[in-house]
Amino acid sequence: MHHVLEVIEQKTAQLKQKQGNLATDVIDLRKNFWDEIKVNLETFDDRLETALSIKQQAEFLAERELTHHHRDKALQILRKLKDSPYFARVDFTPDDTNETTPIYIGIAGLSNETEDDYLIYDWRAPISSMYYDFSPGPAEYASMEKIISGTMDLKRQFIIRHGELQSMFDTNVAIGDELLKEVLGNNASDKMKNIVATIQKEQNQIIRNVKNNYLIVQGVAGSGKTSVALQRAAYLLYHYKEELNNDNMLLFSPNPLFSSYIASVLPDLGETSIQQLTFQAYVEKRLGKHLTMESPFSQMEYLLTTENAARKAGIRFKASLAFKEYIDQYAEQLSTGGLVFKNIALRGNVIISKEAIGAYFYSLDHTISIPNRMNMTKDWLLEELAFLEKEERDKDWVKDEAELLDIEDYTEVYHDLQDNAEDDTFDDFDKELKILTAKIARKYFRKIRAAVSKLKFLHVTALYKKLFDVQADDASLPENWDAVCVYTLESLRQKELLYEDTSPYMYLEDKLTRLKTNTQIKHLFIDEAQDYSPFQFFVLQQLFPSARMTILGDIHQAIYMHTLNSATLFSGEEVQTDNIEKIELHKSYRSTRQIVDFTRHLLAVDLAIEPFERDGEKPSFVLCMDGQERDAKLRHTLSGLVGKEYGTIAVICKTAAESAAMYEQLSPAFDVQLATEHSYSYDSGIIVLPAYLAKGIEFDAVIIPDASAHNYEKSFEQNLFYTACTRAMHELVLFAVGDKTPFMDRVPADFYTLA
């Protein structure tokens, strides 16, 4: 290790010197940017030459800045290697030679001083796969040309911090339990850590899968699904470094808090973070601001606090592919009549009526698809607007506005006339006025043309309303369809788009206009995918046609109404595509064995879950006579957990209102944070949050302040309760005033302590 650290120091010094010189060059280029450019705007040719000169100088500066960025990234990797150069060593003897080679593995590769041999191999290198897949004995790895078989003579694992060896284990299994216990026994933090040193064989199969277009991972709580997804992203960036970059990847995460939690994983591995979005943020960006969109969390809050059978039925139906087919039939009818258009107006006056647009559209050949006819209508409208713009130039209001223009506008017109003058004099007032009025008319029509080019003349909201505004006789519709229509229309009248309507609305819009695809995304990660409906997934497939997908989730943590007794992406039949592989992860690494044994009985099914052998205290259930006793005992418990110096302690409530009340109760005595759906990060310490925001995150200790029968009793709340309890790594404490939640009925009494 001493030699490796010396090489790291040497390479760091060399790179810093180069980086310092380059930084000076970049600063000088920025400071003297305009000194190298001769600005001349007299004639058109002069302006063109000036523009080209600026472009060349900007490109030169960008190239130097990019080099600076790459070297800075290399320095960051060297700093990480200095702290922990490697975490594993395998001694491997290929069958075709008697030479045994020690292979050291770290988060990044490191070559020797002469750059002709590796001192450390990147964990993503083909040869490094043996560490994850084999124990000492026969082993192999796939090189670029062939399979290399041989014998692994030694497998050693290291824990190195700050350049000092802390622990070392020789192991006879893929990843030794001693190293896992060391890592899993540590406190949690507000940021997810990378797991490259402890990737298990079944996880490695997911990370290194490059043969399937769709990879579906059903993993129990604590099985490392999200960690594996991020290590997979890092592996794909390494494996396809010439074809793939971070801008070609997108991860759909469940909420902004989760996005912040996982944000440091890829940078810790020396990679730039990939794009992250919630589905809600994507919809808002896509549909714009003309409608207020309900969030999935607002929908969840509504269902947890309000009994509305029609809303529940509507949510389930709108999530189904049966509703997609219903929209398909509706769109087919619109081919011959019924489309709703908008008036095109200028300064409050209609210049092209919606009736005229409709008449032109339906005058086109009906055998032409609706999107193609919409484009033809757009082209016709742009021609009409060009004609109307010319007509508008002679109107009095344009001439009046011309008189109010700034001096800069007059100066620009003067230069235009000078450039195109046929003689050396300029006294033509008519020409000047003509240019000015054209300029004003063009300004007003520019926004109209932009809207027409985006097909905004089609009234999508009115067309979506019509889906619910007509008497329908369809066997696929739910029994209380009339009630579904009433509440849907009411929300649309208030310009609110319910969360269950977002995917159908986007689908209808694309069905009538054109499919708004994103072909830049080559790989899509969908985390917590059990909460995505079949309709949502179908829409995502259409929106990202060039993307391979990694789909991760746990059917037992499906918490939204549309998943209750309905098909999900993990049901088996909902992902209709070729080249698909499904992998199940049954081993849980997050929680102690006692917590896993407790939580596995909270559901109405027998879970195939295998706890990692890490022991701790049994979960504790505290029954109280009243709220005052509960509050006193909860504060006492929280004080005890704080005294154990845990990194993170979560008080997980059912709703936002319960969370806010708990925060108000605890904040006078504790340094506590409240997380809401608008929270983008949290710090180590005590955090109060609703259960649906805790998805994917883990905490050292978890308190469930109200696990009573009156709080958790509805069937669709069972997965929510399970999700909340499975966030705990080391300790889990539940409180209840009165009777325990019926979800506790299946838990054997000796699996928890009752206080």
Coordinates of N, CA, C and O in Angstrom, one line a residue, residues 381-525:
L381 N -52.4 27.5 -41.2 CA -52.5 28.6 -40.2 C -51.3 29.5 -40.3 O -51.5 30.8 -40.3
L382 N -50.1 29.0 -40.5 CA -48.9 29.8 -40.6 C -49.0 30.7 -41.8 O -48.5 31.8 -41.8
E383 N -49.5 30.1 -42.9 CA -49.6 30.8 -44.2 C -50.7 32.0 -44.0 O -50.4 33.1 -44.4
E384 N -51.8 31.6 -43.3 CA -52.8 32.7 -43.0 C -52.2 33.8 -42.2 O -52.5 35.0 -42.4
L385 N -51.4 33.4 -41.2 CA -50.9 34.4 -40.3 C -49.9 35.3 -41.0 O -49.8 36.5 -40.7
A386 N -49.1 34.8 -41.9 CA -48.2 35.6 -42.7 C -49.0 36.6 -43.5 O -48.6 37.8 -43.6
F387 N -50.1 36.2 -44.1 CA -50.9 37.2 -44.9 C -51.5 38.2 -43.9 O -51.5 39.4 -44.2
L388 N -52.0 37.8 -42.8 CA -52.7 38.7 -41.8 C -51.6 39.7 -41.3 O -52.0 40.8 -41.0
E389 N -50.4 39.2 -41.1 CA -49.4 40.1 -40.5 C -49.1 41.2 -41.5 O -49.0 42.4 -41.1
K390 N -49.0 40.9 -42.8 CA -48.8 42.0 -43.8 C -50.0 43.0 -43.8 O -49.8 44.2 -43.9
E391 N -51.2 42.5 -43.6 CA -52.4 43.3 -43.6 C -52.3 44.3 -42.4 O -52.7 45.4 -42.4
E392 N -51.9 43.7 -41.3 CA -51.9 44.4 -40.0 C -50.9 45.6 -40.0 O -51.1 46.6 -39.2
R393 N -49.9 45.5 -40.8 CA -48.9 46.6 -40.8 C -49.5 48.0 -41.1 O -49.0 49.0 -40.7
D394 N -50.6 48.0 -41.9 CA -51.2 49.3 -42.3 C -52.2 49.8 -41.4 O -52.8 50.8 -41.6
K395 N -52.5 49.1 -40.3 CA -53.5 49.5 -39.3 C -53.0 50.7 -38.5 O -51.8 50.8 -38.2
D396 N -53.9 51.5 -38.1 CA -53.5 52.7 -37.3 C -52.8 52.4 -36.0 O -51.9 53.1 -35.6
W397 N -53.3 51.3 -35.3 CA -52.6 51.0 -34.0 C -51.1 50.7 -34.2 O -50.3 51.0 -33.3
V398 N -50.8 50.1 -35.3 CA -49.3 49.8 -35.6 C -48.6 51.1 -35.8 O -47.5 51.3 -35.3
K399 N -49.1 52.0 -36.6 CA -48.5 53.3 -36.8 C -48.3 54.1 -35.5 O -47.3 54.8 -35.3
D400 N -49.4 54.1 -34.7 CA -49.3 54.8 -33.4 C -48.2 54.2 -32.5 O -47.5 55.0 -31.9
E401 N -48.1 52.9 -32.5 CA -47.0 52.3 -31.7 C -45.7 52.6 -32.2 O -44.7 52.7 -31.5
A402 N -45.6 52.8 -33.6 CA -44.3 53.1 -34.2 C -43.7 54.4 -33.7 O -42.5 54.5 -33.5
E403 N -44.6 55.3 -33.4 CA -44.2 56.6 -32.9 C -43.6 56.6 -31.5 O -42.9 57.5 -31.0
L404 N -43.9 55.5 -30.8 CA -43.5 55.3 -29.4 C -42.3 54.5 -29.2 O -41.9 54.2 -28.0
L405 N -41.6 54.0 -30.3 CA -40.5 53.2 -30.2 C -39.3 53.9 -29.6 O -39.2 55.1 -29.7
D406 N -38.3 53.1 -29.0 CA -37.1 53.7 -28.4 C -36.2 54.1 -29.5 O -36.2 53.7 -30.7
I407 N -35.2 54.9 -29.1 CA -34.2 55.5 -30.0 C -33.4 54.3 -30.6 O -32.9 54.4 -31.8
E408 N -33.2 53.2 -29.8 CA -32.4 52.1 -30.3 C -33.1 51.5 -31.5 O -32.4 51.0 -32.5
D409 N -34.4 51.4 -31.5 CA -35.1 50.8 -32.6 C -35.0 51.6 -33.9 O -34.8 51.1 -35.0
Y410 N -35.0 53.0 -33.7 CA -34.9 53.9 -34.9 C -33.4 53.7 -35.4 O -33.2 53.7 -36.6
T411 N -32.5 53.6 -34.5 CA -31.1 53.5 -34.9 C -30.9 52.2 -35.7 O -30.2 52.2 -36.8
E412 N -31.5 51.1 -35.3 CA -31.3 49.9 -36.0 C -32.0 50.0 -37.4 O -31.4 49.5 -38.4
V413 N -33.1 50.6 -37.5 CA -33.8 50.8 -38.8 C -32.9 51.6 -39.7 O -32.7 51.4 -40.9
Y414 N -32.3 52.7 -39.1 CA -31.4 53.5 -39.9 C -30.2 52.7 -40.5 O -29.9 52.8 -41.7
H415 N -29.6 51.9 -39.7 CA -28.5 51.0 -40.2 C -29.0 50.1 -41.3 O -28.3 49.8 -42.3
D416 N -30.2 49.5 -41.1 CA -30.7 48.6 -42.1 C -30.9 49.3 -43.5 O -30.6 48.8 -44.5
L417 N -31.4 50.5 -43.4 CA -31.6 51.3 -44.6 C -30.3 51.7 -45.3 O -30.1 51.7 -46.5
Q418 N -29.3 52.0 -44.4 CA -28.0 52.4 -45.0 C -27.3 51.2 -45.7 O -26.7 51.4 -46.7
D419 N -27.5 50.0 -45.1 CA -26.9 48.8 -45.7 C -27.5 48.5 -47.1 O -26.8 48.0 -48.0
N420 N -28.8 48.8 -47.2 CA -29.4 48.5 -48.5 C -29.7 49.7 -49.4 O -30.5 49.6 -50.3
A421 N -29.1 50.8 -49.0 CA -29.4 52.0 -49.8 C -28.8 51.9 -51.2 O -27.7 51.4 -51.4
E422 N -29.5 52.5 -52.2 CA -29.1 52.5 -53.6 C -28.3 53.8 -53.9 O -27.7 53.9 -54.9
D423 N -28.3 54.7 -53.0 CA -27.5 55.9 -53.2 C -27.0 56.4 -51.8 O -27.2 55.7 -50.8
D424 N -26.3 57.5 -51.7 CA -25.7 57.9 -50.5 C -26.6 58.8 -49.6 O -26.1 59.4 -48.6
T425 N -27.8 58.9 -50.0 CA -28.7 59.8 -49.2 C -29.8 59.0 -48.5 O -30.1 57.9 -48.9
F426 N -30.2 59.5 -47.4 CA -31.3 58.8 -46.7 C -32.3 59.9 -46.2 O -32.0 60.6 -45.2
D427 N -33.4 60.0 -46.9 CA -34.5 60.9 -46.4 C -35.8 60.3 -46.7 O -36.8 61.1 -46.9
D428 N -35.9 59.0 -46.8 CA -37.1 58.4 -47.2 C -38.0 58.0 -46.0 O -37.8 56.9 -45.4
F429 N -38.9 58.8 -45.5 CA -39.7 58.6 -44.4 C -40.6 57.4 -44.6 O -40.8 56.6 -43.6
D430 N -41.1 57.2 -45.8 CA -42.0 56.1 -46.0 C -41.3 54.7 -45.8 O -41.9 53.8 -45.3
K431 N -40.1 54.6 -46.3 CA -39.3 53.4 -46.1 C -39.1 53.1 -44.6 O -39.2 52.0 -44.2
E432 N -38.7 54.2 -43.9 CA -38.5 54.0 -42.5 C -39.8 53.6 -41.8 O -39.7 52.6 -41.0
L433 N -40.9 54.1 -42.1 CA -42.2 53.8 -41.5 C -42.6 52.3 -41.8 O -43.1 51.6 -41.0
K434 N -42.3 51.9 -43.1 CA -42.6 50.6 -43.5 C -41.8 49.5 -42.7 O -42.4 48.5 -42.3
I435 N -40.5 49.8 -42.5 CA -39.7 48.9 -41.7 C -40.2 48.9 -40.2 O -40.3 47.8 -39.6
L436 N -40.5 50.0 -39.7 CA -40.9 50.1 -38.3 C -42.3 49.3 -38.1 O -42.4 48.6 -37.1
T437 N -43.2 49.5 -38.9 CA -44.5 48.9 -38.8 C -44.4 47.4 -39.0 O -45.0 46.6 -38.3
A438 N -43.5 47.0 -39.9 CA -43.2 45.5 -40.1 C -42.6 44.9 -38.8 O -42.9 43.8 -38.4
K439 N -41.7 45.7 -38.2 CA -41.1 45.2 -37.0 C -42.1 45.0 -35.9 O -42.1 44.0 -35.1
I440 N -43.0 46.0 -35.7 CA -44.0 45.9 -34.7 C -45.0 44.7 -34.9 O -45.3 43.9 -34.0
A441 N -45.5 44.6 -36.2 CA -46.4 43.5 -36.5 C -45.7 42.2 -36.3 O -46.3 41.2 -35.7
R442 N -44.4 42.1 -36.6 CA -43.7 40.8 -36.5 C -43.6 40.4 -35.0 O -43.7 39.3 -34.6
K443 N -43.4 41.5 -34.1 CA -43.3 41.2 -32.7 C -44.6 40.6 -32.2 O -44.6 39.6 -31.4
Y444 N -45.7 41.1 -32.6 CA -47.0 40.6 -32.1 C -47.3 39.3 -32.6 O -47.9 38.4 -31.9
F445 N -47.0 39.0 -33.9 CA -47.3 37.8 -34.5 C -46.3 36.7 -34.1 O -46.6 35.5 -34.3
R446 N -45.2 37.0 -33.6 CA -44.2 36.0 -33.3 C -44.7 35.0 -32.2 O -44.5 33.8 -32.4
K447 N -45.3 35.5 -31.2 CA -45.8 34.6 -30.1 C -47.0 33.8 -30.7 O -47.1 32.6 -30.3
I448 N -47.8 34.4 -31.5 CA -48.9 33.6 -32.1 C -48.4 32.5 -33.0 O -48.8 31.3 -32.9
R449 N -47.3 32.8 -33.8 CA -46.7 31.7 -34.7 C -46.1 30.6 -33.8 O -46.2 29.4 -34.2
A450 N -45.4 31.0 -32.7 CA -44.8 30.0 -31.9 C -45.9 29.1 -31.3 O -45.7 27.8 -31.2
A451 N -47.0 29.6 -30.8 CA -48.1 28.8 -30.3 C -48.7 27.9 -31.3 O -48.9 26.7 -31.0
V452 N -48.9 28.4 -32.5 CA -49.4 27.6 -33.6 C -48.5 26.5 -34.0 O -48.9 25.3 -34.2
S453 N -47.2 26.8 -34.0 CA -46.2 25.7 -34.3 C -46.2 24.6 -33.3 O -45.8 23.5 -33.6
K454 N -46.6 24.9 -32.1 CA -46.7 23.9 -31.0 C -48.1 23.3 -30.9 O -48.4 22.6 -30.0
L455 N -48.9 23.6 -31.9 CA -50.3 23.1 -32.0 C -51.2 23.5 -30.9 O -52.1 22.7 -30.5
K456 N -50.9 24.6 -30.3 CA -51.7 25.1 -29.2 C -53.1 25.5 -29.6 O -53.9 25.8 -28.7
F457 N -53.4 25.5 -30.9 CA -54.7 25.9 -31.3 C -55.7 24.7 -31.0 O -57.0 24.9 -31.2
L458 N -55.2 23.6 -30.7 CA -56.1 22.4 -30.3 C -56.4 22.5 -28.8 O -55.5 22.7 -28.0
H459 N -57.7 22.4 -28.5 CA -58.1 22.6 -27.1 C -58.1 21.2 -26.4 O -59.2 20.6 -26.3
V460 N -57.0 20.8 -25.9 CA -56.8 19.4 -25.4 C -57.7 19.3 -24.1 O -58.3 18.3 -23.9
T461 N -57.7 20.3 -23.3 CA -58.4 20.2 -22.0 C -59.9 20.0 -22.3 O -60.6 19.2 -21.6
A462 N -60.4 20.8 -23.2 CA -61.9 20.6 -23.6 C -62.1 19.2 -24.1 O -63.2 18.6 -23.8
L463 N -61.2 18.7 -24.9 CA -61.4 17.3 -25.4 C -61.3 16.3 -24.3 O -62.0 15.3 -24.4
Y464 N -60.4 16.5 -23.4 CA -60.3 15.5 -22.2 C -61.6 15.6 -21.4 O -62.1 14.6 -20.9
K465 N -62.2 16.8 -21.3 CA -63.4 16.9 -20.6 C -64.5 16.1 -21.2 O -65.4 15.5 -20.6
K466 N -64.5 16.1 -22.6 CA -65.6 15.4 -23.3 C -65.6 13.9 -23.1 O -66.6 13.3 -23.2
L467 N -64.4 13.4 -22.6 CA -64.4 12.0 -22.3 C -65.4 11.7 -21.2 O -65.9 10.5 -21.1
F468 N -65.6 12.7 -20.3 CA -66.4 12.4 -19.1 C -67.8 13.2 -19.2 O -68.5 13.1 -18.2
D469 N -68.0 13.8 -20.3 CA -69.2 14.7 -20.4 C -70.2 14.0 -21.3 O -71.2 14.7 -21.8
V470 N -70.1 12.8 -21.7 CA -71.0 12.1 -22.6 C -71.5 10.8 -21.9 O -70.8 10.2 -21.1
Q471 N -72.7 10.4 -22.3 CA -73.2 9.1 -21.8 C -72.5 8.0 -22.5 O -72.4 8.0 -23.7
A472 N -71.9 7.1 -21.7 CA -71.1 6.0 -22.4 C -71.7 4.7 -22.0 O -72.1 4.5 -20.8
D473 N -71.6 3.8 -22.9 CA -72.1 2.4 -22.6 C -71.0 1.5 -23.0 O -70.8 1.0 -24.1
D474 N -70.1 1.2 -22.0 CA -68.9 0.4 -22.3 C -68.8 -0.5 -21.1 O -68.7 -0.1 -19.9
A475 N -68.6 -1.8 -21.4 CA -68.6 -2.8 -20.3 C -67.3 -2.6 -19.4 O -67.3 -3.1 -18.3
S476 N -66.3 -2.0 -20.0 CA -65.1 -1.9 -19.2 C -65.1 -0.8 -18.2 O -64.3 -0.7 -17.3
L477 N -66.1 0.1 -18.2 CA -66.2 1.2 -17.3 C -66.7 0.7 -15.9 O -67.4 -0.2 -15.8
P478 N -66.2 1.4 -14.9 CA -66.6 1.0 -13.5 C -68.1 1.3 -13.3 O -68.7 2.1 -14.0
E479 N -68.7 0.6 -12.3 CA -70.1 0.7 -12.1 C -70.5 2.2 -11.7 O -71.5 2.6 -12.1
N480 N -69.7 2.9 -11.0 CA -70.0 4.2 -10.6 C -69.3 5.3 -11.5 O -68.8 6.3 -11.0
W481 N -69.3 5.0 -12.8 CA -68.7 5.8 -13.8 C -69.3 7.2 -13.8 O -68.6 8.2 -13.9
D482 N -70.6 7.3 -13.6 CA -71.2 8.7 -13.5 C -70.6 9.5 -12.4 O -70.4 10.7 -12.6
A483 N -70.4 8.9 -11.3 CA -69.8 9.7 -10.2 C -68.4 10.1 -10.4 O -67.9 11.1 -10.1
V484 N -67.7 9.1 -11.1 CA -66.3 9.4 -11.5 C -66.3 10.7 -12.5 O -65.4 11.6 -12.3
C485 N -67.2 10.7 -13.4 CA -67.3 11.8 -14.3 C -67.5 13.1 -13.6 O -67.0 14.2 -14.0
V486 N -68.4 13.1 -12.6 CA -68.8 14.3 -11.9 C -67.6 14.9 -11.2 O -67.3 16.1 -11.4
Y487 N -66.8 14.1 -10.4 CA -65.7 14.7 -9.7 C -64.5 15.1 -10.7 O -63.8 16.1 -10.4
T488 N -64.4 14.3 -11.8 CA -63.3 14.7 -12.7 C -63.6 16.0 -13.4 O -62.7 16.9 -13.5
L489 N -64.8 16.2 -13.9 CA -65.2 17.4 -14.5 C -65.1 18.6 -13.6 O -64.7 19.7 -14.0
E490 N -65.5 18.4 -12.3 CA -65.4 19.5 -11.4 C -63.9 20.0 -11.2 O -63.7 21.1 -11.1
S491 N -63.0 19.0 -11.1 CA -61.6 19.4 -11.0 C -61.1 20.1 -12.2 O -60.3 21.1 -12.1
L492 N -61.5 19.6 -13.4 CA -61.1 20.3 -14.6 C -61.7 21.7 -14.8 O -61.0 22.6 -15.3
R493 N -62.9 21.8 -14.3 CA -63.5 23.2 -14.3 C -62.7 24.2 -13.4 O -62.6 25.4 -13.7
Q494 N -62.1 23.6 -12.4 CA -61.3 24.4 -11.5 C -59.8 24.5 -12.0 O -58.9 25.0 -11.3
K495 N -59.6 24.0 -13.2 CA -58.3 24.0 -13.8 C -57.3 23.2 -13.0 O -56.1 23.6 -12.9
E496 N -57.7 22.1 -12.4 CA -56.9 21.2 -11.7 C -56.9 19.9 -12.4 O -58.0 19.3 -12.7
L497 N -55.7 19.3 -12.6 CA -55.6 18.0 -13.2 C -55.2 17.0 -12.1 O -54.1 17.1 -11.5
L498 N -56.1 16.1 -11.8 CA -55.9 15.1 -10.7 C -54.7 14.2 -11.1 O -54.5 14.0 -12.3
Y499 N -54.0 13.7 -10.1 CA -52.8 12.9 -10.4 C -53.1 11.7 -11.3 O -52.4 11.4 -12.2
E500 N -54.3 11.1 -11.1 CA -54.7 9.9 -11.9 C -55.0 10.3 -13.3 O -55.0 9.4 -14.2
D501 N -55.2 11.6 -13.6 CA -55.5 12.0 -15.0 C -54.3 12.4 -15.8 O -54.4 12.7 -17.0
T502 N -53.1 12.5 -15.1 CA -51.9 13.1 -15.8 C -51.5 12.2 -17.0 O -51.3 12.7 -18.1
S503 N -51.3 10.9 -16.8 CA -50.9 10.0 -17.9 C -51.9 9.9 -19.0 O -51.6 10.1 -20.2
P504 N -53.2 9.7 -18.6 CA -54.2 9.7 -19.7 C -54.3 11.0 -20.5 O -54.5 11.0 -21.7
Y505 N -54.1 12.2 -19.8 CA -54.2 13.5 -20.5 C -53.0 13.6 -21.5 O -53.2 14.0 -22.6
M506 N -51.8 13.2 -21.0 CA -50.7 13.3 -21.9 C -50.8 12.4 -23.1 O -50.5 12.7 -24.2
Y507 N -51.4 11.2 -22.8 CA -51.6 10.2 -23.9 C -52.6 10.7 -24.9 O -52.3 10.6 -26.2
L508 N -53.7 11.3 -24.5 CA -54.6 11.9 -25.4 C -54.0 13.0 -26.3 O -54.2 13.0 -27.5
E509 N -53.3 13.9 -25.6 CA -52.6 15.0 -26.3 C -51.7 14.4 -27.4 O -51.7 14.9 -28.6
D510 N -50.9 13.4 -27.1 CA -50.0 12.9 -28.1 C -50.7 12.1 -29.2 O -50.3 12.1 -30.3
K511 N -51.8 11.5 -28.8 CA -52.6 10.8 -29.8 C -53.2 11.7 -30.8 O -53.3 11.3 -32.0
L512 N -53.5 12.9 -30.5 CA -54.1 13.9 -31.4 C -53.1 14.8 -32.1 O -53.4 15.4 -33.1
T513 N -52.0 15.0 -31.5 CA -51.0 15.9 -32.1 C -49.8 15.1 -32.6 O -49.8 14.7 -33.8
R514 N -48.8 14.9 -31.9 CA -47.7 14.1 -32.3 C -47.0 13.6 -31.1 O -47.0 14.3 -30.0
L515 N -46.4 12.4 -31.1 CA -45.7 11.8 -30.0 C -44.5 12.6 -29.7 O -43.6 12.8 -30.5
K516 N -44.4 13.2 -28.5 CA -43.3 14.0 -28.0 C -42.2 13.1 -27.4 O -42.2 13.0 -26.2
T517 N -41.4 12.5 -28.2 CA -40.4 11.5 -27.7 C -39.1 12.2 -27.3 O -38.8 13.3 -27.8
N518 N -38.4 11.5 -26.5 CA -37.1 11.9 -26.1 C -36.1 10.8 -26.5 O -36.0 9.8 -25.7
T519 N -35.4 11.0 -27.6 CA -34.5 9.9 -28.1 C -33.1 10.1 -27.5 O -32.3 9.2 -27.7
Q520 N -32.9 11.1 -26.8 CA -31.5 11.3 -26.2 C -31.3 10.4 -25.0 O -30.2 10.0 -24.8
I521 N -32.4 10.0 -24.3 CA -32.3 9.1 -23.2 C -32.1 7.7 -23.7 O -33.0 7.1 -24.4
K522 N -30.9 7.1 -23.4 CA -30.6 5.7 -23.8 C -30.9 4.7 -22.7 O -31.0 3.5 -23.0
H523 N -30.9 5.2 -21.5 CA -31.2 4.2 -20.4 C -32.1 4.9 -19.3 O -31.7 6.0 -18.9
L524 N -33.2 4.3 -19.0 CA -34.1 4.8 -18.0 C -34.2 3.9 -16.8 O -34.4 2.7 -16.9
F525 N -34.0 4.5 -15.7 CA -34.1 3.8 -14.4 C -35.5 4.3 -13.7 O -35.7 5.4 -13.6

